[in-house]
PDB file of C-alpha atoms in Angstrom:
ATOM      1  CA  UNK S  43       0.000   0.000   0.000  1.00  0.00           C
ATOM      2  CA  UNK S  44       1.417   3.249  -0.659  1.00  0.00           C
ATOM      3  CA  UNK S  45       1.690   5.636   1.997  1.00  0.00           C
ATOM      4  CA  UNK S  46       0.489   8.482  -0.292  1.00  0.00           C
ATOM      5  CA  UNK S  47      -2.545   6.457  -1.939  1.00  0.00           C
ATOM      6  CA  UNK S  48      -6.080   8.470  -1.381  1.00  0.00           C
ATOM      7  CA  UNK S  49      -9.268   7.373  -2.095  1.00  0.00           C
ATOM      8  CA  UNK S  50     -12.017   9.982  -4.172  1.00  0.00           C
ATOM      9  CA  UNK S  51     -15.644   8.791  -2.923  1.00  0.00           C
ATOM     10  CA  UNK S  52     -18.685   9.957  -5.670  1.00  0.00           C
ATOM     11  CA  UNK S  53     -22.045   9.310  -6.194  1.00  0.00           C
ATOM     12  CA  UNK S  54     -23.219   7.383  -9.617  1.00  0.00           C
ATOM     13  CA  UNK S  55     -25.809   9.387 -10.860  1.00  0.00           C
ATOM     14  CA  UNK S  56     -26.253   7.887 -14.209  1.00  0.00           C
ATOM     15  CA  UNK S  57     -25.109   4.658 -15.088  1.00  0.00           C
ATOM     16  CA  UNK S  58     -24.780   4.201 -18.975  1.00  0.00           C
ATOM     17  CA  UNK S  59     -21.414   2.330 -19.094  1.00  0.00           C
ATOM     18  CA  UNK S  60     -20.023   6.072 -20.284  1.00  0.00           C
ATOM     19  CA  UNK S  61     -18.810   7.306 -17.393  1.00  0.00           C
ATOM     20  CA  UNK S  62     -16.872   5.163 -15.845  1.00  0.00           C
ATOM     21  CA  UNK S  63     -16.807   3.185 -18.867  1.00  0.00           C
ATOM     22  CA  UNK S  64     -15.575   0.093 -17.357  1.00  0.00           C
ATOM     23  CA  UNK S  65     -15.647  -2.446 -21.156  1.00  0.00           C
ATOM     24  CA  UNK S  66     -12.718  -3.647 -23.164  1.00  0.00           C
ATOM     25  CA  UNK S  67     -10.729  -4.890 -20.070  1.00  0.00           C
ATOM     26  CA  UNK S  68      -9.769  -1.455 -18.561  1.00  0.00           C
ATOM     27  CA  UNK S  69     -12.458   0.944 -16.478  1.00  0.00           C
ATOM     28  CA  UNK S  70     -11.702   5.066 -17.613  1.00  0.00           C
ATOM     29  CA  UNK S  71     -13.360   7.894 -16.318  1.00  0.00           C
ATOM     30  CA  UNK S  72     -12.378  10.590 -19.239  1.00  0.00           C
ATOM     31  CA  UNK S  73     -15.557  12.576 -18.542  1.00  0.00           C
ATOM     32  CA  UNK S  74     -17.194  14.638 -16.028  1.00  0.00           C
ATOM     33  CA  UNK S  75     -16.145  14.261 -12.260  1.00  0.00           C
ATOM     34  CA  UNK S  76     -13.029  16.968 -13.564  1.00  0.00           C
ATOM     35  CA  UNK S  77     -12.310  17.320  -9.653  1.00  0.00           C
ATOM     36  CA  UNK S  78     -11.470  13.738  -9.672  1.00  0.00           C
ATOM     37  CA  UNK S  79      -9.535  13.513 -12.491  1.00  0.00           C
ATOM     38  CA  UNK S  80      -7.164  16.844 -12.376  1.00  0.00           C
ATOM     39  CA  UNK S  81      -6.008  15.378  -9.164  1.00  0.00           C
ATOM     40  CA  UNK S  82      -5.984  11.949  -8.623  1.00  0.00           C
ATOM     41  CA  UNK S  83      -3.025  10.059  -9.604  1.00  0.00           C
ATOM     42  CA  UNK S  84      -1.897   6.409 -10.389  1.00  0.00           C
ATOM     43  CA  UNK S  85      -1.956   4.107  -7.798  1.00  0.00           C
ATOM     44  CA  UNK S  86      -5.152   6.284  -6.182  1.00  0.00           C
ATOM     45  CA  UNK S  87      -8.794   4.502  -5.655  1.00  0.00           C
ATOM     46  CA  UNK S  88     -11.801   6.206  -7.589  1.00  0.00           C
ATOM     47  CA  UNK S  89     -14.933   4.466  -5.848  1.00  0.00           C
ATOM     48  CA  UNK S  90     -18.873   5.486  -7.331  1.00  0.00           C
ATOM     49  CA  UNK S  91     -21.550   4.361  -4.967  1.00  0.00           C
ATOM     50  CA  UNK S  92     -25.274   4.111  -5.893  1.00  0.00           C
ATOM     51  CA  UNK S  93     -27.548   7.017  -5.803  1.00  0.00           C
ATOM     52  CA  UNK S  94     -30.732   7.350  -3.372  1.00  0.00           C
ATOM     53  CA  UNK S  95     -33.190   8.027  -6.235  1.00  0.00           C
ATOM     54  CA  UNK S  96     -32.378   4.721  -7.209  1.00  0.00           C
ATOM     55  CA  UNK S  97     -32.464   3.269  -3.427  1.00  0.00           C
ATOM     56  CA  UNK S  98     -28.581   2.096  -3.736  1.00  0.00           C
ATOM     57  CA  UNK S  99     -27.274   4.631  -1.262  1.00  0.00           C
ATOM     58  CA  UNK S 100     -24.553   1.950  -0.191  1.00  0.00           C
ATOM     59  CA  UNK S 101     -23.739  -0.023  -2.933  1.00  0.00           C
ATOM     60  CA  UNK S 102     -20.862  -0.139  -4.887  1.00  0.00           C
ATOM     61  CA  UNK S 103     -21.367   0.849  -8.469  1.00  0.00           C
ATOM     62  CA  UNK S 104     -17.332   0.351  -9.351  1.00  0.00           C
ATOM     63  CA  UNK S 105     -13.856   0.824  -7.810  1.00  0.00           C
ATOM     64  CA  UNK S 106     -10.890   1.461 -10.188  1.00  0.00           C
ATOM     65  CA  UNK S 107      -7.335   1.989  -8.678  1.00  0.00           C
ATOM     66  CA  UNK S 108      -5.773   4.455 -11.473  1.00  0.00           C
ATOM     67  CA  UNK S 109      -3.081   2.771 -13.122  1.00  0.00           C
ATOM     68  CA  UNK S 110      -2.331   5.241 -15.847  1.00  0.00           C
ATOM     69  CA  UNK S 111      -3.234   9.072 -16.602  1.00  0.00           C
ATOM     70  CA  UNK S 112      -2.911  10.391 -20.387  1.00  0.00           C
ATOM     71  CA  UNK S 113      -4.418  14.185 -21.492  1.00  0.00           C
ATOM     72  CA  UNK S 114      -7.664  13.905 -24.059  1.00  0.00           C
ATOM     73  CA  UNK S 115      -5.032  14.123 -27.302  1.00  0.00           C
ATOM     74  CA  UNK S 116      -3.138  10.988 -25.823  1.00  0.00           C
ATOM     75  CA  UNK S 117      -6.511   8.891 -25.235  1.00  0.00           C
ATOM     76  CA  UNK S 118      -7.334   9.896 -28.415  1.00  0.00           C
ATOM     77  CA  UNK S 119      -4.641   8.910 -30.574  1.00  0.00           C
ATOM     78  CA  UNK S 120      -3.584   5.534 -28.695  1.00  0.00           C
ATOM     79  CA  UNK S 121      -4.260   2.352 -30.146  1.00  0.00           C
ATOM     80  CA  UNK S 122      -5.571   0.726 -27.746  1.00  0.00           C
ATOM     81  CA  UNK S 123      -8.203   3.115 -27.097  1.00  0.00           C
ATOM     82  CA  UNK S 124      -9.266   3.023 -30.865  1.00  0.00           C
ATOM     83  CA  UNK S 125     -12.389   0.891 -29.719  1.00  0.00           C
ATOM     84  CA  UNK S 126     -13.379   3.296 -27.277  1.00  0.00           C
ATOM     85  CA  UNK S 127     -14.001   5.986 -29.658  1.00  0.00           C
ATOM     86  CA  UNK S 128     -18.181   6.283 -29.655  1.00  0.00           C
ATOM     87  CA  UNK S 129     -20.171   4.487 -32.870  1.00  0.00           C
ATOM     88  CA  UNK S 130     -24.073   5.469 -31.921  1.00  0.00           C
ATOM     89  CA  UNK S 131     -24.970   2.675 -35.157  1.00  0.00           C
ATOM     90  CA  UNK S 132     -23.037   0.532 -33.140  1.00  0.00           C
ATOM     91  CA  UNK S 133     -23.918  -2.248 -29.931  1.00  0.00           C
ATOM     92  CA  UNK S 134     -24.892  -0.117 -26.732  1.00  0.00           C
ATOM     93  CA  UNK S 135     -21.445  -0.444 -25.398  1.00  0.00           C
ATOM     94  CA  UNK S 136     -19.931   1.262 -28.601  1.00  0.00           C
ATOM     95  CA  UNK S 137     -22.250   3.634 -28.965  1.00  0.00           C
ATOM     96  CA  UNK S 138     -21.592   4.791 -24.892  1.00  0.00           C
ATOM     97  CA  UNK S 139     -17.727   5.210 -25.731  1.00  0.00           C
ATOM     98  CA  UNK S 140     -16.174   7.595 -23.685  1.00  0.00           C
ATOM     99  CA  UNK S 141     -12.884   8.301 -25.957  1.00  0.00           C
ATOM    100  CA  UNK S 142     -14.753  11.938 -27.368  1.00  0.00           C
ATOM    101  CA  UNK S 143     -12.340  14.991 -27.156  1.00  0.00           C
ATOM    102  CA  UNK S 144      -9.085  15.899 -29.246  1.00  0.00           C
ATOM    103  CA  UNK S 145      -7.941  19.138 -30.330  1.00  0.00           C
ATOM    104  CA  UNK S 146      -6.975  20.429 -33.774  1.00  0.00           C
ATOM    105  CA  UNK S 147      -5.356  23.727 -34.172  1.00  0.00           C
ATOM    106  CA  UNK S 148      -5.701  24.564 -30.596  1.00  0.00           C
ATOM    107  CA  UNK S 149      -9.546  23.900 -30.723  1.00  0.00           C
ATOM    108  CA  UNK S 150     -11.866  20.980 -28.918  1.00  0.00           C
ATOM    109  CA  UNK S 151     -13.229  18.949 -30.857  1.00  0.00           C
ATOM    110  CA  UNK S 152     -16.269  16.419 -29.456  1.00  0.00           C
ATOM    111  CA  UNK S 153     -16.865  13.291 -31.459  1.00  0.00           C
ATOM    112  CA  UNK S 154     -20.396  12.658 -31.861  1.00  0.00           C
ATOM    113  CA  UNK S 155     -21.307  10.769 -28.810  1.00  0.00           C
ATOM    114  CA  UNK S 156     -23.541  10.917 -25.697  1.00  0.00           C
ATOM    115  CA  UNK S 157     -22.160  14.413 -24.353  1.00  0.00           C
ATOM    116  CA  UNK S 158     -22.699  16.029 -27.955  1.00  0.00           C
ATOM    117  CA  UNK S 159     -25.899  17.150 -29.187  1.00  0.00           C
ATOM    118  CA  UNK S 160     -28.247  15.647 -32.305  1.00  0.00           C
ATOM    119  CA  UNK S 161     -26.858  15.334 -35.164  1.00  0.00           C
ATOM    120  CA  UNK S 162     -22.892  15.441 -33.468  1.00  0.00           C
ATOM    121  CA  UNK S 163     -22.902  19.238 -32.644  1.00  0.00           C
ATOM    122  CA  UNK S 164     -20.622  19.968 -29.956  1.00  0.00           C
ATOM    123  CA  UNK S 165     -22.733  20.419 -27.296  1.00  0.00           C
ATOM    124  CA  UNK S 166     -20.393  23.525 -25.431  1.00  0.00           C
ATOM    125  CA  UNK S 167     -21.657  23.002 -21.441  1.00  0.00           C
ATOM    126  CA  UNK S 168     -19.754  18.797 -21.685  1.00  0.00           C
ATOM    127  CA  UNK S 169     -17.069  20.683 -23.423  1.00  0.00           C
ATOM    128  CA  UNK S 170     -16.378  23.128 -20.847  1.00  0.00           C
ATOM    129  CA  UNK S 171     -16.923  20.709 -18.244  1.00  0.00           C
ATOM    130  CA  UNK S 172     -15.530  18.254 -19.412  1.00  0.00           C
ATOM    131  CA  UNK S 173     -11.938  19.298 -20.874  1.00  0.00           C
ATOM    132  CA  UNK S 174     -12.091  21.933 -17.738  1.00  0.00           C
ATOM    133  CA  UNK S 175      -9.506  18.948 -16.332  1.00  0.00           C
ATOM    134  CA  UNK S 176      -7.443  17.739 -19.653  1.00  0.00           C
ATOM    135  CA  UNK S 177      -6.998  14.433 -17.768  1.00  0.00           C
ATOM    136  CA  UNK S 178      -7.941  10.777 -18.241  1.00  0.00           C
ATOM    137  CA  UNK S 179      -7.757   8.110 -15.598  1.00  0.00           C
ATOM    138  CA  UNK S 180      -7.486   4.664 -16.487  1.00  0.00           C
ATOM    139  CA  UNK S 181      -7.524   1.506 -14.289  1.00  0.00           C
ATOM    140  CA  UNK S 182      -6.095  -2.183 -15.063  1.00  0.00           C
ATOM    141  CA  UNK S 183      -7.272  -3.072 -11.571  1.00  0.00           C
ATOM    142  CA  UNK S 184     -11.006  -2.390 -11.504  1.00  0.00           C
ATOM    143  CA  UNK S 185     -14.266  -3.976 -10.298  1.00  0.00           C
ATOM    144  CA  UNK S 186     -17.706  -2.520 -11.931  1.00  0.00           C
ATOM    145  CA  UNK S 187     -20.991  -4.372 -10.572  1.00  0.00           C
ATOM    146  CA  UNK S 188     -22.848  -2.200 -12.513  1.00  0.00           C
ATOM    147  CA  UNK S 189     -27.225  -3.186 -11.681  1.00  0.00           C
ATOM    148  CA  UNK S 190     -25.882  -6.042  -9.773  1.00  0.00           C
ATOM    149  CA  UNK S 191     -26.202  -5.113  -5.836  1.00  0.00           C
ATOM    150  CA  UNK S 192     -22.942  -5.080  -4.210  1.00  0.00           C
ATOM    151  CA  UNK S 193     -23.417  -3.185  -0.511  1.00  0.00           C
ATOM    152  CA  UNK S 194     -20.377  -1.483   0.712  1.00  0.00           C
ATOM    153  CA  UNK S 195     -19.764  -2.967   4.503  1.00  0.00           C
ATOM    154  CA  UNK S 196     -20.967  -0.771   6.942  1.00  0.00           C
ATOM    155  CA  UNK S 197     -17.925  -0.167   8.901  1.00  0.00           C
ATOM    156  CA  UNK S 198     -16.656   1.667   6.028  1.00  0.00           C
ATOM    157  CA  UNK S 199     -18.025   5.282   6.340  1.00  0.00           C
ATOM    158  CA  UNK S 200     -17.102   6.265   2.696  1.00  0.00           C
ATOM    159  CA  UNK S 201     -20.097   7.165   1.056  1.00  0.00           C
ATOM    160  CA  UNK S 202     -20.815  10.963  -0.447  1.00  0.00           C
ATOM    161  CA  UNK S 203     -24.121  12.216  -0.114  1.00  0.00           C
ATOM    162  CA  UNK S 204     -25.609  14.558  -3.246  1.00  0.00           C
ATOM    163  CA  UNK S 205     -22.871  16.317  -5.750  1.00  0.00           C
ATOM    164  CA  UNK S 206     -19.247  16.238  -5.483  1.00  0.00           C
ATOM    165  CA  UNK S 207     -17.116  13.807  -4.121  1.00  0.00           C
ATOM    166  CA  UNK S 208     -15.083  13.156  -1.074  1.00  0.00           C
ATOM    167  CA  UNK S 209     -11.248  12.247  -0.037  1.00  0.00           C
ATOM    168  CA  UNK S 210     -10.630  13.211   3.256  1.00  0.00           C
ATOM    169  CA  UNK S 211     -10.478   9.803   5.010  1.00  0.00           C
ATOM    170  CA  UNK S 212      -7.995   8.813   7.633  1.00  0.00           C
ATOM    171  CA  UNK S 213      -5.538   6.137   6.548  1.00  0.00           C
ATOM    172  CA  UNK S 214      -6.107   3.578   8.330  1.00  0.00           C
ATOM    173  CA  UNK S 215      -9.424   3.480   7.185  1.00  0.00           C
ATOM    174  CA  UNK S 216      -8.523   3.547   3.284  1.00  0.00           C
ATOM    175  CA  UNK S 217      -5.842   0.881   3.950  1.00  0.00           C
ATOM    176  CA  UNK S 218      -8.748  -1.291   5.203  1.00  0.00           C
ATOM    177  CA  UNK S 219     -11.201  -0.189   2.207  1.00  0.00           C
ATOM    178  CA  UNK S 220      -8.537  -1.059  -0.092  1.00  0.00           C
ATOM    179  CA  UNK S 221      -7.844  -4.858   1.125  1.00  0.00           C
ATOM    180  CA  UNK S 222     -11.880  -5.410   0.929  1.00  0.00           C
ATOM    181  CA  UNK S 223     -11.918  -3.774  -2.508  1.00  0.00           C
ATOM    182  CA  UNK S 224      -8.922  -6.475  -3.376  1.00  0.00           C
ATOM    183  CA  UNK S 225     -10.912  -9.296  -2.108  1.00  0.00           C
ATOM    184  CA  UNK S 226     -13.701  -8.323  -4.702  1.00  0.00           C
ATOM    185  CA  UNK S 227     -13.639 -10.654  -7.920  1.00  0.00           C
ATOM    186  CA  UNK S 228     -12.286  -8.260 -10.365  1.00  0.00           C
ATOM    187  CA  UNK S 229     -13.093  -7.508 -13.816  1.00  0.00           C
ATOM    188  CA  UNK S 230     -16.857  -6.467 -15.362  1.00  0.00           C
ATOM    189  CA  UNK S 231     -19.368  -8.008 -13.629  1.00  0.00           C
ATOM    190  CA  UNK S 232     -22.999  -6.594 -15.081  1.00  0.00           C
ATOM    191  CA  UNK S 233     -24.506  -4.679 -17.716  1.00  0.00           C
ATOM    192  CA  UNK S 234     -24.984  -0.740 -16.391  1.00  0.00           C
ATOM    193  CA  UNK S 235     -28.188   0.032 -13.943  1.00  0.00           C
ATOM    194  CA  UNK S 236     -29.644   2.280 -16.290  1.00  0.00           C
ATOM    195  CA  UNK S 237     -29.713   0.296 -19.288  1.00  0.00           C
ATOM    196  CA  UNK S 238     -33.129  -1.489 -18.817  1.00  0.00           C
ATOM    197  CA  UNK S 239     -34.627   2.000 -18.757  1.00  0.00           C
ATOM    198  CA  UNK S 240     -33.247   2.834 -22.091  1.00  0.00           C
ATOM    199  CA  UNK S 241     -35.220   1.411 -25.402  1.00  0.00           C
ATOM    200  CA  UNK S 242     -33.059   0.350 -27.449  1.00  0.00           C
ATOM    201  CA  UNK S 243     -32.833   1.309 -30.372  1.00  0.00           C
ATOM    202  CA  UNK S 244     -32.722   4.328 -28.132  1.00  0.00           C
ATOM    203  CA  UNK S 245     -34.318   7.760 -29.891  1.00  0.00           C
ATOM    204  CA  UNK S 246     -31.585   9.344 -27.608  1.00  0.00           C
ATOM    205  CA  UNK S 247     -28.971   7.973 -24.778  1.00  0.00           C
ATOM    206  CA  UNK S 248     -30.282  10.998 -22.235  1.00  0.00           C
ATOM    207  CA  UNK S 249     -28.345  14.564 -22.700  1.00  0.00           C
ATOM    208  CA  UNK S 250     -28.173  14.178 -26.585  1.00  0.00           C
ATOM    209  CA  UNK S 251     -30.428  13.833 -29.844  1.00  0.00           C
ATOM    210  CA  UNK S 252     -31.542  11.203 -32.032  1.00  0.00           C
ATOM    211  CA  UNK S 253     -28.660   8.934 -32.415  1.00  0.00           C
ATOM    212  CA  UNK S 254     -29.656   6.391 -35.195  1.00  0.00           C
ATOM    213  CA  UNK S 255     -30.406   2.445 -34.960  1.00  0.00           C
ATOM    214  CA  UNK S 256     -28.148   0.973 -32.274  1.00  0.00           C
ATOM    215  CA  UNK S 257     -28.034  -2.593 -31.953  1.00  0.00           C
ATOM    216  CA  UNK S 258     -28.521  -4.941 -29.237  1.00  0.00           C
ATOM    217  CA  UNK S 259     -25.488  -6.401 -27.561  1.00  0.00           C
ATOM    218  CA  UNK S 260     -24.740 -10.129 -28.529  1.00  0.00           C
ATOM    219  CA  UNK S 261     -22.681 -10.455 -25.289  1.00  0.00           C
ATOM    220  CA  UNK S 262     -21.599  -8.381 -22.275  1.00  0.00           C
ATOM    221  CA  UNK S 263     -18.698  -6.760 -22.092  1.00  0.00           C
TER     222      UNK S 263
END
């Protein structure tokens, strides 16, 4: 354990699979949360817990210990990211990527995707937000339970209430979070909460416009 490891505590709002998008192998949060990404830093935890409008208040939703940062242009132009860039014609997991922001000639540029607007316009307010922290965090080590119910022990006073995040915890208590988190079964485990609520083909993933005939998922992840 390192001596310098925190641990960033959020609430899940909205679960799509887009942010954290936890498919492919490797969990990323590369949008909103900007807090949480312009300062955590590899070998930190990044818990989301469930929401109360859902009734999930302390459940785990997914744990990622940061294994890598890269800026927007890196994600963008890695390989192994390719598959994360967003195809809304695609499976719901494609069409959720979260790989959306570049620049060219100094500018942003926001693939079409579920923070743009119909049609692919840059929709400005995910812009700003978003690219307000030109980070991306990016996990190896990850667990993501997704709709399946995972409660978080309740010894473990860790949960954030409403917006924002927290990650003032004393140490002994996030050495002890992190040996339960490493006891989890690791890995994707089910699809996102809010997918049932979604038809699919969607006329919109919420936040954006008509995105065209998405197919259904042959297998998950």
């Amino acid at each position: 354990m390192l001596e310098s490891m925190r641990l960033y505590s959020y609430v899940v709002v909205r679960d799509f699979g887009f942010a954290p998008n936890p498919f492919y192998g490797v969990c990323t949060l590369a949008t909103c949360k900007p807090q949480i990404r312009r300062t955590a830093q590899v070998g930190d935890w990044v818990i989301g817990t469930g929401s109360k409008q859902h009734g999930r208040q302390r459940q785990l939703v997914y744990a990622m210990k940061v294994s890598e940062t890269m800026t927007f242009d890196e994600y963008w132009d890695d390989p192994r990211f390719e598959c994360r860039k967003p195809n809304l014609s695609g499976s719901r997991k494609q069409a959720f990527g979260d790989n959306v922001y570049h620049r060219e000639a100094g500018r942003w540029l926001q693939a079409d995707s579920h923070h743009s607007c119909p049609g692919g316009r840059p929709n400005p307010n995910n812009v700003r937000r978003d690219t307000s922290a030109d980070k991306v965090l990016a996990a190896e080590h990850f667990v993501y339970f997704g709709s399946k119910r995972q409660e978080i022990p309740a010894r473990f006073n860790i949960c954030k209430s409403g917006t924002g995040h927290r990650c003032r915890f004393p140490r002994s208590l996030v050495n002890d979070v992190e040996l339960w988190l490493l006891s989890l079964n690791r890995g994707f485990h089910k699809a996102p909460a809010d997918w049932p609520s979604m038809p699919w083909v969607p006329s919109q993933p919420p936040n954006r416009g008509k995105a065209g005939r998405v197919h259904q998922d042959k297998g998950m992840p």
